[in-house]
mmCIF file of C-alpha atoms and ligand atoms in Angstrom:
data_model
loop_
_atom_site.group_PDB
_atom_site.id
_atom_site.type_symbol
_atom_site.label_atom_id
_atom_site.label_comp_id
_atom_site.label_asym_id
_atom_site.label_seq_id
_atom_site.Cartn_x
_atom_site.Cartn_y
_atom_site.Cartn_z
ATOM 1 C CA UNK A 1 6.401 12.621 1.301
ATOM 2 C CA UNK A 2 5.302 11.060 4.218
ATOM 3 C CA UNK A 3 5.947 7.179 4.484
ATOM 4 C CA UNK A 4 3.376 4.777 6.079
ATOM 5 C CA UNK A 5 4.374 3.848 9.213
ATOM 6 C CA UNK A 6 4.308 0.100 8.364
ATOM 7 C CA UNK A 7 6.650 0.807 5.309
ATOM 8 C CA UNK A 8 9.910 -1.286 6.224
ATOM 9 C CA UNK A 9 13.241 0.868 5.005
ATOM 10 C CA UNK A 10 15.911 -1.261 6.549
ATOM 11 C CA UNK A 11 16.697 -4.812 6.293
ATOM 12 C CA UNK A 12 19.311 -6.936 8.897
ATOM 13 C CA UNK A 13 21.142 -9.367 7.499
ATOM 14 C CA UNK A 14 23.091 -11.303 10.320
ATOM 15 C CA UNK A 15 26.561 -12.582 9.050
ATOM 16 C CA UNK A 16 28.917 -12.699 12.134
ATOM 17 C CA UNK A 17 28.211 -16.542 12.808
ATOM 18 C CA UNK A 18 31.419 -18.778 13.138
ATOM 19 C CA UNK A 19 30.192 -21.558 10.308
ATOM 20 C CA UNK A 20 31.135 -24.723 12.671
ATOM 21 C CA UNK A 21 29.021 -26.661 10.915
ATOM 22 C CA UNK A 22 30.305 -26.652 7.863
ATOM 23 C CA UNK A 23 34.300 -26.734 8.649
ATOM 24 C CA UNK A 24 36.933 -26.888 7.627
ATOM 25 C CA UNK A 25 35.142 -25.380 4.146
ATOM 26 C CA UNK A 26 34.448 -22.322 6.527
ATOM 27 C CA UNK A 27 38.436 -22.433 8.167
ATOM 28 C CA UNK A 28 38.834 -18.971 6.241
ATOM 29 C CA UNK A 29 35.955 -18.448 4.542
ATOM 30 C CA UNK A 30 33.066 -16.814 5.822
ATOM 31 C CA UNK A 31 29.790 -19.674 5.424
ATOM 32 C CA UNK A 32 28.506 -16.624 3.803
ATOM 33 C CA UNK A 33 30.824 -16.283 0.730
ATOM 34 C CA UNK A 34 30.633 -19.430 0.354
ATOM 35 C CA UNK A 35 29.267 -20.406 -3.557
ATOM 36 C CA UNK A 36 25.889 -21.175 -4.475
ATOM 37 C CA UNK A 37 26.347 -22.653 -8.149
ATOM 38 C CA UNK A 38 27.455 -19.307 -8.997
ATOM 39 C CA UNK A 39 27.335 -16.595 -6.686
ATOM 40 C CA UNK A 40 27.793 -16.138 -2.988
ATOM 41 C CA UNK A 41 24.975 -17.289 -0.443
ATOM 42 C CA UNK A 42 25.161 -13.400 0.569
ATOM 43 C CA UNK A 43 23.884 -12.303 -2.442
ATOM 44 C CA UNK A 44 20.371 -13.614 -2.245
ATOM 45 C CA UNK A 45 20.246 -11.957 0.616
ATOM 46 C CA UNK A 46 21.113 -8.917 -0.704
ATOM 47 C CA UNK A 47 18.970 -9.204 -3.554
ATOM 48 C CA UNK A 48 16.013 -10.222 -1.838
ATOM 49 C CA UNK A 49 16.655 -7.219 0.417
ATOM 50 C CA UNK A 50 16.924 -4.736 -2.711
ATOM 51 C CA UNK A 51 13.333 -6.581 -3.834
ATOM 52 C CA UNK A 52 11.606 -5.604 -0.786
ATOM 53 C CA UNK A 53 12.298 -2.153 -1.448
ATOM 54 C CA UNK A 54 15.143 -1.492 1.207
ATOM 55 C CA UNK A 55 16.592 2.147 1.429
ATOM 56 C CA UNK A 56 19.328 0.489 4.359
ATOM 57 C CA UNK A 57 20.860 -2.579 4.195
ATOM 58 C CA UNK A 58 22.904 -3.450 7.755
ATOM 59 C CA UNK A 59 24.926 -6.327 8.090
ATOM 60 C CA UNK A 60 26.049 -7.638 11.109
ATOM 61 C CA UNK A 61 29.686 -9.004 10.586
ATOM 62 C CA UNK A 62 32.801 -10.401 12.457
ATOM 63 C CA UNK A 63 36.121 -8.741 12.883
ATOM 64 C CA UNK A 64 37.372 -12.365 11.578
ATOM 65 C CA UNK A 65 35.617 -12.356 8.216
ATOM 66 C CA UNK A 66 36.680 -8.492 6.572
ATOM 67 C CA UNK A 67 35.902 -10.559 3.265
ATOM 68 C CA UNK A 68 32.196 -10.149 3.629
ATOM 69 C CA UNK A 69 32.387 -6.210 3.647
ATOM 70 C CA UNK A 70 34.952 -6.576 0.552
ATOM 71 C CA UNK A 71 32.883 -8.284 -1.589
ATOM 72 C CA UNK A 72 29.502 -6.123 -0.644
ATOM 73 C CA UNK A 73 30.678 -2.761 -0.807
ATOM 74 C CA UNK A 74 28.862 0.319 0.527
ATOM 75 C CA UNK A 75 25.936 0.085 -1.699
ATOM 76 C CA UNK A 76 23.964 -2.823 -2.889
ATOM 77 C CA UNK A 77 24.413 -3.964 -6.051
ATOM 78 C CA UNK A 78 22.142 -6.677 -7.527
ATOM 79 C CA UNK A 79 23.203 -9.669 -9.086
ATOM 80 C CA UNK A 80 22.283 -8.468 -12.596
ATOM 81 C CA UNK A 81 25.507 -5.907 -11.808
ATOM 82 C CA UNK A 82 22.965 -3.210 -11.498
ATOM 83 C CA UNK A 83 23.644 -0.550 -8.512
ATOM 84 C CA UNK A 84 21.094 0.700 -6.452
ATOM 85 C CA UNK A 85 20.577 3.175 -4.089
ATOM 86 C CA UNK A 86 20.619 0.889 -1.315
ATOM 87 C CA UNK A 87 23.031 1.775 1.225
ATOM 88 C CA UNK A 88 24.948 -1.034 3.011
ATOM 89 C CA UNK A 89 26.244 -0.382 6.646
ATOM 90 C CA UNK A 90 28.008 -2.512 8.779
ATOM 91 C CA UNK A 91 28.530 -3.531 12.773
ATOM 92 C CA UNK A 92 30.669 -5.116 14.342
ATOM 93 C CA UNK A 93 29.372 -8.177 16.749
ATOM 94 C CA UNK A 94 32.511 -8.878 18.662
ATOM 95 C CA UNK A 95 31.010 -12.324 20.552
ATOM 96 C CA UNK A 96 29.408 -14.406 19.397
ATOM 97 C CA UNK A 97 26.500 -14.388 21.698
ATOM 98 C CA UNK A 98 23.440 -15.770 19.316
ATOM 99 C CA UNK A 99 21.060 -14.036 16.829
ATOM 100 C CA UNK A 100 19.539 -12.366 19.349
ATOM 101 C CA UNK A 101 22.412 -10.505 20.215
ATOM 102 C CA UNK A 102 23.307 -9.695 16.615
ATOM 103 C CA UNK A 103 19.869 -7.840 15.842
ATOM 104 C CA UNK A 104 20.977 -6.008 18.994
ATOM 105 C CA UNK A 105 23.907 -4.469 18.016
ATOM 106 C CA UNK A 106 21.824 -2.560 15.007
ATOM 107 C CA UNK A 107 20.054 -0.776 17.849
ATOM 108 C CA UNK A 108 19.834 2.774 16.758
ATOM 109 C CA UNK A 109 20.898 2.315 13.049
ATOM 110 C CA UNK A 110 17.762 1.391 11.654
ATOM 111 C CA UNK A 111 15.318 3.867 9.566
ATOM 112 C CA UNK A 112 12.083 4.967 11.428
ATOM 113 C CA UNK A 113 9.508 2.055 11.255
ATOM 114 C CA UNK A 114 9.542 -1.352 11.428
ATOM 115 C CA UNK A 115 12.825 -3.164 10.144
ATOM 116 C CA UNK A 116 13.007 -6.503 8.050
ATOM 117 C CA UNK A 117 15.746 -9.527 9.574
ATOM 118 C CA UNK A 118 17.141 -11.522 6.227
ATOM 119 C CA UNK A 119 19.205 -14.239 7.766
ATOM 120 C CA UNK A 120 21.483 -15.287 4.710
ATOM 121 C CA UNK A 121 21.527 -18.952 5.591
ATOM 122 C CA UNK A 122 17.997 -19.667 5.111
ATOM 123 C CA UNK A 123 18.105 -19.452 0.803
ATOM 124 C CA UNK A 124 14.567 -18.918 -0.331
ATOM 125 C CA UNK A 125 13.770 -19.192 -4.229
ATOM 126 C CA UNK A 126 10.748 -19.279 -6.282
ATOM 127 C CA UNK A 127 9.299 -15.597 -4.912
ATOM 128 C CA UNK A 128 10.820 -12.887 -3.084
ATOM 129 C CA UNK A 129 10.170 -13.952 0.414
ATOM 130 C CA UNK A 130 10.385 -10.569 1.627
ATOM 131 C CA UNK A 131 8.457 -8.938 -0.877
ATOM 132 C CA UNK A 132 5.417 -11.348 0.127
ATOM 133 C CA UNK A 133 5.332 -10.250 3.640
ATOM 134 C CA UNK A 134 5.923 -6.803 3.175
ATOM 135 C CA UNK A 135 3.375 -6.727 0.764
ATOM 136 C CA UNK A 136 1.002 -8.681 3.320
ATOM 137 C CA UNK A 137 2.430 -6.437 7.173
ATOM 138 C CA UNK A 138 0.121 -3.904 8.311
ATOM 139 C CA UNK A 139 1.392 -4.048 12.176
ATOM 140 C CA UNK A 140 2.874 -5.932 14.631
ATOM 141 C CA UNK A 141 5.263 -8.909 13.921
ATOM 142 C CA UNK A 142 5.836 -11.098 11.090
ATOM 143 C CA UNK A 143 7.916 -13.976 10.713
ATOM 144 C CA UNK A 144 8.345 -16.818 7.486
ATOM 145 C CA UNK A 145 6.440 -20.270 8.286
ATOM 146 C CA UNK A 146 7.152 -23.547 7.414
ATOM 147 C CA UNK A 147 5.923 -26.744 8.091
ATOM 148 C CA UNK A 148 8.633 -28.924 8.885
ATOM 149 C CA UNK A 149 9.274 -32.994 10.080
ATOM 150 C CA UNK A 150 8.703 -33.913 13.977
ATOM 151 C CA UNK A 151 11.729 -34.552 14.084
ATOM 152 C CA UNK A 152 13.589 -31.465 13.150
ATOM 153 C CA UNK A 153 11.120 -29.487 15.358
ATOM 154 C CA UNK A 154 14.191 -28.951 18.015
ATOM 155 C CA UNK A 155 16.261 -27.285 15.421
ATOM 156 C CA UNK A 156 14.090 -24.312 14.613
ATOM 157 C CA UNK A 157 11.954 -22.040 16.520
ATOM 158 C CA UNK A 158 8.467 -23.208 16.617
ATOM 159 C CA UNK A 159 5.002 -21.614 16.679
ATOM 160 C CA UNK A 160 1.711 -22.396 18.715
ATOM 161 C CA UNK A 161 -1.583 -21.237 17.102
ATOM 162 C CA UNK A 162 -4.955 -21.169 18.339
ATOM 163 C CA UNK A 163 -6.276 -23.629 15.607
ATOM 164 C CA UNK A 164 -5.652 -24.940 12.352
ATOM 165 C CA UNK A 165 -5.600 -22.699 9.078
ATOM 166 C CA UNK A 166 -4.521 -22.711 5.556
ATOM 167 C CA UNK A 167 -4.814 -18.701 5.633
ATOM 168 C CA UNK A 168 -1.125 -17.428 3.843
ATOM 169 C CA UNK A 169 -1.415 -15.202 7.227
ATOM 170 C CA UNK A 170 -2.010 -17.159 10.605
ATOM 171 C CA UNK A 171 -2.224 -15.302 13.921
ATOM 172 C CA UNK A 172 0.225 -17.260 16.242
ATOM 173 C CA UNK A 173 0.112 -17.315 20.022
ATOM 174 C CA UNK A 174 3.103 -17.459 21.140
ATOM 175 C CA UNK A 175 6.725 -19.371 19.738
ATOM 176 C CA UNK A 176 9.206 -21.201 21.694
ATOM 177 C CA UNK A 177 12.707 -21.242 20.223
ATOM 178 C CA UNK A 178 14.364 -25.028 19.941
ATOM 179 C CA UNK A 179 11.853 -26.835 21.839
ATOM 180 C CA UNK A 180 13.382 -30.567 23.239
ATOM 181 C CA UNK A 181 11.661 -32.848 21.526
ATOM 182 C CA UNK A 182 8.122 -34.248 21.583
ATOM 183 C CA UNK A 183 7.848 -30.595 23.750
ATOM 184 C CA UNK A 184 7.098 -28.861 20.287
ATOM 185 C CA UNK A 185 3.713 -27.046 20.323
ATOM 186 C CA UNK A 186 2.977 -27.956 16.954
ATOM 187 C CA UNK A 187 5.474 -28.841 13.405
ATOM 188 C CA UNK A 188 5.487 -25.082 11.967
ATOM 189 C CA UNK A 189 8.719 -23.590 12.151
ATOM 190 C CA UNK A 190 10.029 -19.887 11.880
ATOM 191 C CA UNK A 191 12.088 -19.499 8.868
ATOM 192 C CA UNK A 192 14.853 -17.236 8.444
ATOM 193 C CA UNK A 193 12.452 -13.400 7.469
ATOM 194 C CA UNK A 194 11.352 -11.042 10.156
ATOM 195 C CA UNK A 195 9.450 -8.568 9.900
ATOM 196 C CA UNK A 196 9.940 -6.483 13.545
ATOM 197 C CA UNK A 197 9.094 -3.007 15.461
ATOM 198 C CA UNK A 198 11.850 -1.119 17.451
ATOM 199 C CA UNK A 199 10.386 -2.320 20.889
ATOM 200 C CA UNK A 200 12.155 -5.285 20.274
ATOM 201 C CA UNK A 201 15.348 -3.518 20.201
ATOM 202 C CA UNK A 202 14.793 -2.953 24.125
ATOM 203 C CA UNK A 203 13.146 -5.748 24.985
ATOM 204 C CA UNK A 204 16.127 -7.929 23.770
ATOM 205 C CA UNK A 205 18.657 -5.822 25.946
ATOM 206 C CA UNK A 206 17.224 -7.783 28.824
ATOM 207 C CA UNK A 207 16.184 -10.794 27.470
ATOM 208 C CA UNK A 208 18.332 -13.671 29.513
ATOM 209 C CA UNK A 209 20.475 -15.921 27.257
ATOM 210 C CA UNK A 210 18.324 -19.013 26.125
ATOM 211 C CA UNK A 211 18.471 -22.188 24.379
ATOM 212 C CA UNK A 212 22.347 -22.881 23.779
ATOM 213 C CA UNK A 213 23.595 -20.023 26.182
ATOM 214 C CA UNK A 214 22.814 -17.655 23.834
ATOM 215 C CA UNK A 215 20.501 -14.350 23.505
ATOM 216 C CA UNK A 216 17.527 -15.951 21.414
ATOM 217 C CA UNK A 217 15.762 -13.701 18.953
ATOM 218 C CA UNK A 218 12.591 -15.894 19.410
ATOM 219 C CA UNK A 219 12.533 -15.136 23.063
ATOM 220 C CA UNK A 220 12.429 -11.539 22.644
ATOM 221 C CA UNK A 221 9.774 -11.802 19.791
ATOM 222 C CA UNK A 222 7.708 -13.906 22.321
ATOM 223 C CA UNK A 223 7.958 -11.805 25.306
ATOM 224 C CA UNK A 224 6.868 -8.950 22.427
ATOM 225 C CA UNK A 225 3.870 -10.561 21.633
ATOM 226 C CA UNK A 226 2.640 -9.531 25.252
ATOM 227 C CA UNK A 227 1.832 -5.797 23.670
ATOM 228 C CA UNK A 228 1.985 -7.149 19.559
ATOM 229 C CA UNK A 229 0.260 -9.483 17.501
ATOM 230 C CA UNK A 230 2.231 -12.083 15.874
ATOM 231 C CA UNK A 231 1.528 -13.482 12.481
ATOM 232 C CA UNK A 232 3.316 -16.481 10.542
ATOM 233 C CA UNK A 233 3.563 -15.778 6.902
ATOM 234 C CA UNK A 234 3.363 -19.325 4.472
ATOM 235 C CA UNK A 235 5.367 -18.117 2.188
ATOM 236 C CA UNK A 236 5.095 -19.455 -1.733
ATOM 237 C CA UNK A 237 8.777 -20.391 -2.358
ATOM 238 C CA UNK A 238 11.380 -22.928 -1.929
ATOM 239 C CA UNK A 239 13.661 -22.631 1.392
ATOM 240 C CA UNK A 240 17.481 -24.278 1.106
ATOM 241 C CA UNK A 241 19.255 -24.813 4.645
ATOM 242 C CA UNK A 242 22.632 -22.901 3.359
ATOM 243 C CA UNK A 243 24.146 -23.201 6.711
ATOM 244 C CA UNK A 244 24.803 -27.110 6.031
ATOM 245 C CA UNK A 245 26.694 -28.638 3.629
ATOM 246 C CA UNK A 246 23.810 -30.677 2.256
ATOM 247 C CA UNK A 247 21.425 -27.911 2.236
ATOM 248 C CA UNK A 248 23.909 -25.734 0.162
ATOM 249 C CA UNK A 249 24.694 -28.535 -2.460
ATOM 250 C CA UNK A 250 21.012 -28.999 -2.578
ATOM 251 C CA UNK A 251 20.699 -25.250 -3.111
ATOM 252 C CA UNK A 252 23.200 -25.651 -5.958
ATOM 253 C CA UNK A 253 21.775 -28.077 -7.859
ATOM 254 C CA UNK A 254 18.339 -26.265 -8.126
ATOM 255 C CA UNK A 255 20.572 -22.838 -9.248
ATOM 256 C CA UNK A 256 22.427 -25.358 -11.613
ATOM 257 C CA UNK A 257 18.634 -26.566 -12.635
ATOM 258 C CA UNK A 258 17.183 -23.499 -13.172
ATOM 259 C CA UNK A 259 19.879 -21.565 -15.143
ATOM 260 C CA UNK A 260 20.053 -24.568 -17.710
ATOM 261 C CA UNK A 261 16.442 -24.279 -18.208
ATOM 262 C CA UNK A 262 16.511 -20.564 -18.505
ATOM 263 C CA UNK A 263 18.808 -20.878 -21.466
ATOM 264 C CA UNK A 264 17.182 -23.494 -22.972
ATOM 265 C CA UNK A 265 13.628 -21.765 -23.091
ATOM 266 C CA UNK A 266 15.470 -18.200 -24.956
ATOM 267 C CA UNK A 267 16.187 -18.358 -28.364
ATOM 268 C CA UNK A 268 19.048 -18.708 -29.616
ATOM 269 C CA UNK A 269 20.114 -15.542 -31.333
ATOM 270 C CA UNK A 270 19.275 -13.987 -27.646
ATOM 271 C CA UNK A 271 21.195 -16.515 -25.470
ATOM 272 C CA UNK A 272 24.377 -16.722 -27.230
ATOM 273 C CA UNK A 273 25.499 -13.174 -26.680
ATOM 274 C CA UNK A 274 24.529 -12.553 -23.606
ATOM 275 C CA UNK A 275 25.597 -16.043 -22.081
ATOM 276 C CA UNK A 276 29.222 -15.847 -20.507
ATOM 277 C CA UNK A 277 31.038 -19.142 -19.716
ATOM 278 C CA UNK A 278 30.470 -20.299 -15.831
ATOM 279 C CA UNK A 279 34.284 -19.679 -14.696
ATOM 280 C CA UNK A 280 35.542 -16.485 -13.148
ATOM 281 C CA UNK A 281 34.403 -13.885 -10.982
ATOM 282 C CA UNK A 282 33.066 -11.582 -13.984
ATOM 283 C CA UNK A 283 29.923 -14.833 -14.684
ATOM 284 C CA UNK A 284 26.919 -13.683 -14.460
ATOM 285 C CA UNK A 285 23.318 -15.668 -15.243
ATOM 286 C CA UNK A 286 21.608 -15.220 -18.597
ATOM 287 C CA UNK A 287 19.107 -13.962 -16.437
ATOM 288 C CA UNK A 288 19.771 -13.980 -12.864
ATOM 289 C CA UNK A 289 16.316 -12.273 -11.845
ATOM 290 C CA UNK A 290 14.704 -15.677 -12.745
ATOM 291 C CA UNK A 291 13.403 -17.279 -10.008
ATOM 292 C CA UNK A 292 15.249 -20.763 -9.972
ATOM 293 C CA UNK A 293 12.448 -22.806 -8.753
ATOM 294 C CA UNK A 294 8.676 -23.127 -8.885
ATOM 295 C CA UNK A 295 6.781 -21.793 -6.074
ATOM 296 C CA UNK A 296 5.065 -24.232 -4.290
ATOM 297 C CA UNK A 297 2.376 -23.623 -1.467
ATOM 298 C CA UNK A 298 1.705 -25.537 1.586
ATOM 299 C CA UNK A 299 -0.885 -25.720 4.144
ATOM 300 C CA UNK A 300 -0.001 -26.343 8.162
HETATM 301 C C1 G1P B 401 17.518 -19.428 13.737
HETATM 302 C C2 G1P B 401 16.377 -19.003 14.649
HETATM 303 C C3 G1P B 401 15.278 -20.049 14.627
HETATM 304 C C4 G1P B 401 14.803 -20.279 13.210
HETATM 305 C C5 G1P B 401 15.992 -20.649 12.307
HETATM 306 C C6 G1P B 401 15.565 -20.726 10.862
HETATM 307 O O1 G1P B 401 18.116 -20.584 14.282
HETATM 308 O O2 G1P B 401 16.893 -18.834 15.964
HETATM 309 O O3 G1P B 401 14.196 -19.625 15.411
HETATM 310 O O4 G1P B 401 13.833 -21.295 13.183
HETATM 311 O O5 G1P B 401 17.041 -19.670 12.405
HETATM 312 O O6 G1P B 401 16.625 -21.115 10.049
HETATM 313 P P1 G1P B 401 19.598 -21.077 13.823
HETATM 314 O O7 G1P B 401 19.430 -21.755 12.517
HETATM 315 O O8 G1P B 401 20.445 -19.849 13.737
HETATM 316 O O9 G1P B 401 20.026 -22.000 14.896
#
């Protein structure tokens, strides 16, 4: 069978960041592994990933945080303990040189066609983020919008456009990664889901380091945009900051939220089986496919 060309078969998930902003909870823990109500902020990742219909899964890990490749395995299995036939490889970034550099160290490893970017810190419930834009990528580059405060414009890499649009797809014209502020070109920031074609493999091999000395993912995507049109996805759900402390509690509260609800919309005689008590590592949701928040749309 021959695939479409803009069928995406492998899905980054960059995990080899230090976690300084959340230490010392991150001292010997990987920020990844870290718990989300119940389960590791990894695993959404990897679910989300099996969603979108990934054949590869490669994670980009440290040599200081072997726990993340213990707990994953070399296949993806979903939260509901299903396997899958998604295979998970794994490489090695030995510095710590930005995201940039991470997505270049899968040079080579990914599937024909273009490759989907999860970034495991950016939590997004309420619809399968990746899902959406695959189901919405017919070329180019693709990257998960959001419209965020003024103020937190410098923290994020942020889009220009042309004009204004509530389209769910908006043609951008160029993005500029951690803009000082009141520089911003406008309050629409990339969130954590690519969506990318090979060429940026090479482009990023000589992309100078950028905003905080490091190789900047954003500036290769920009410089791409030269040859390939760029397009910010709104996506429908809910996104949770897991790379600080206050986005991860918030995170956990909404799991928290949503798993209560779950078992108090199933009957009885269905939920008390199948419901296991919330200690241990064998706990699993009544029904952990459930998305944990209401979708909500927004317009830029
Ligand atoms: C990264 C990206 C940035 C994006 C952000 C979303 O930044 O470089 O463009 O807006 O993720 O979470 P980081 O959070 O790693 O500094």
């Amino acid at each position: 069978m021959t695939l479409p060309t803009t069928h995406m078969r492998t899905i980054i998930i960059p995990a080899a960041g230090k976690g300084t902003r959340m230490l010392p909870a991150t001292q010997v823990t990987a920020k990844e592994l870290l718990p989300v109500y119940d389960r590791p902020v990894i695993q959404f990742a990897i679910d989300e990933a099996i969603h979108a219909g990934a054949d590869r899964i490669i994670v980009v890990v440290s040599d200081s945080k072997p726990a993340i490749r213990e707990f994953l395995g070399d296949t993806a299995i979903a939260s509901t303990g299903a396997s899958t036939a998604t295979e998970i490889v794994y490489v090695t970034q030995a510095d710590a040189m930005g995201l940039g550099h991470a997505v270049l160290c899968c040079k080579g490893m990914t599937l024909p066609g273009p490759f989907g970017i999860i970034l495991p810190d950016d939590i997004i419930v309420g619809g399968s983020c990746m899902s959406e834009m695959a189901g919405h990528y017919h070329a180019g580059q693709m990257i998960a919008a959001m419209k965020v405060p003024v103020a937190d414009t410098s923290k994020y890499g942020i889009f220009s456009f042309r004009g204004t649009t509530n389209d769910i797809c908006i043609p951008v014209n160029g993005i500029v990664e951690k803009p000082t502020l009141g520089q911003a070109p406008s309050s629409v920031a990339a969130v954590g889901r690519y969506i990318l074609q090979p060429m940026v493999f090479d482009i990023l091999g000589q992309t100078p380091k950028g905003a905080g000395g490091e190789v900047q993912l954003t500036d290769a995507i920009a410089i791409a945009t030269r040859s390939l049109p760029l397009t910010a996805f709104q996506f429908s759900g809910t996104r949770y900051d897991c790379g600080s402390l206050d986005g991860l509690l918030a995170a956990a509260n909404a799991r928290q939220a949503s798993l209560k609800a779950v078992r108090m919309d199933a009957p009885l005689s269905i939920v008390r089986p199948s419901v296991r008590p919330y200690v241990g590592s064998q706990t699993q949701s009544p029904d952990p496919d459930q998305p944990f928040c209401e979708p909500v749309s927004r317009a830029f």
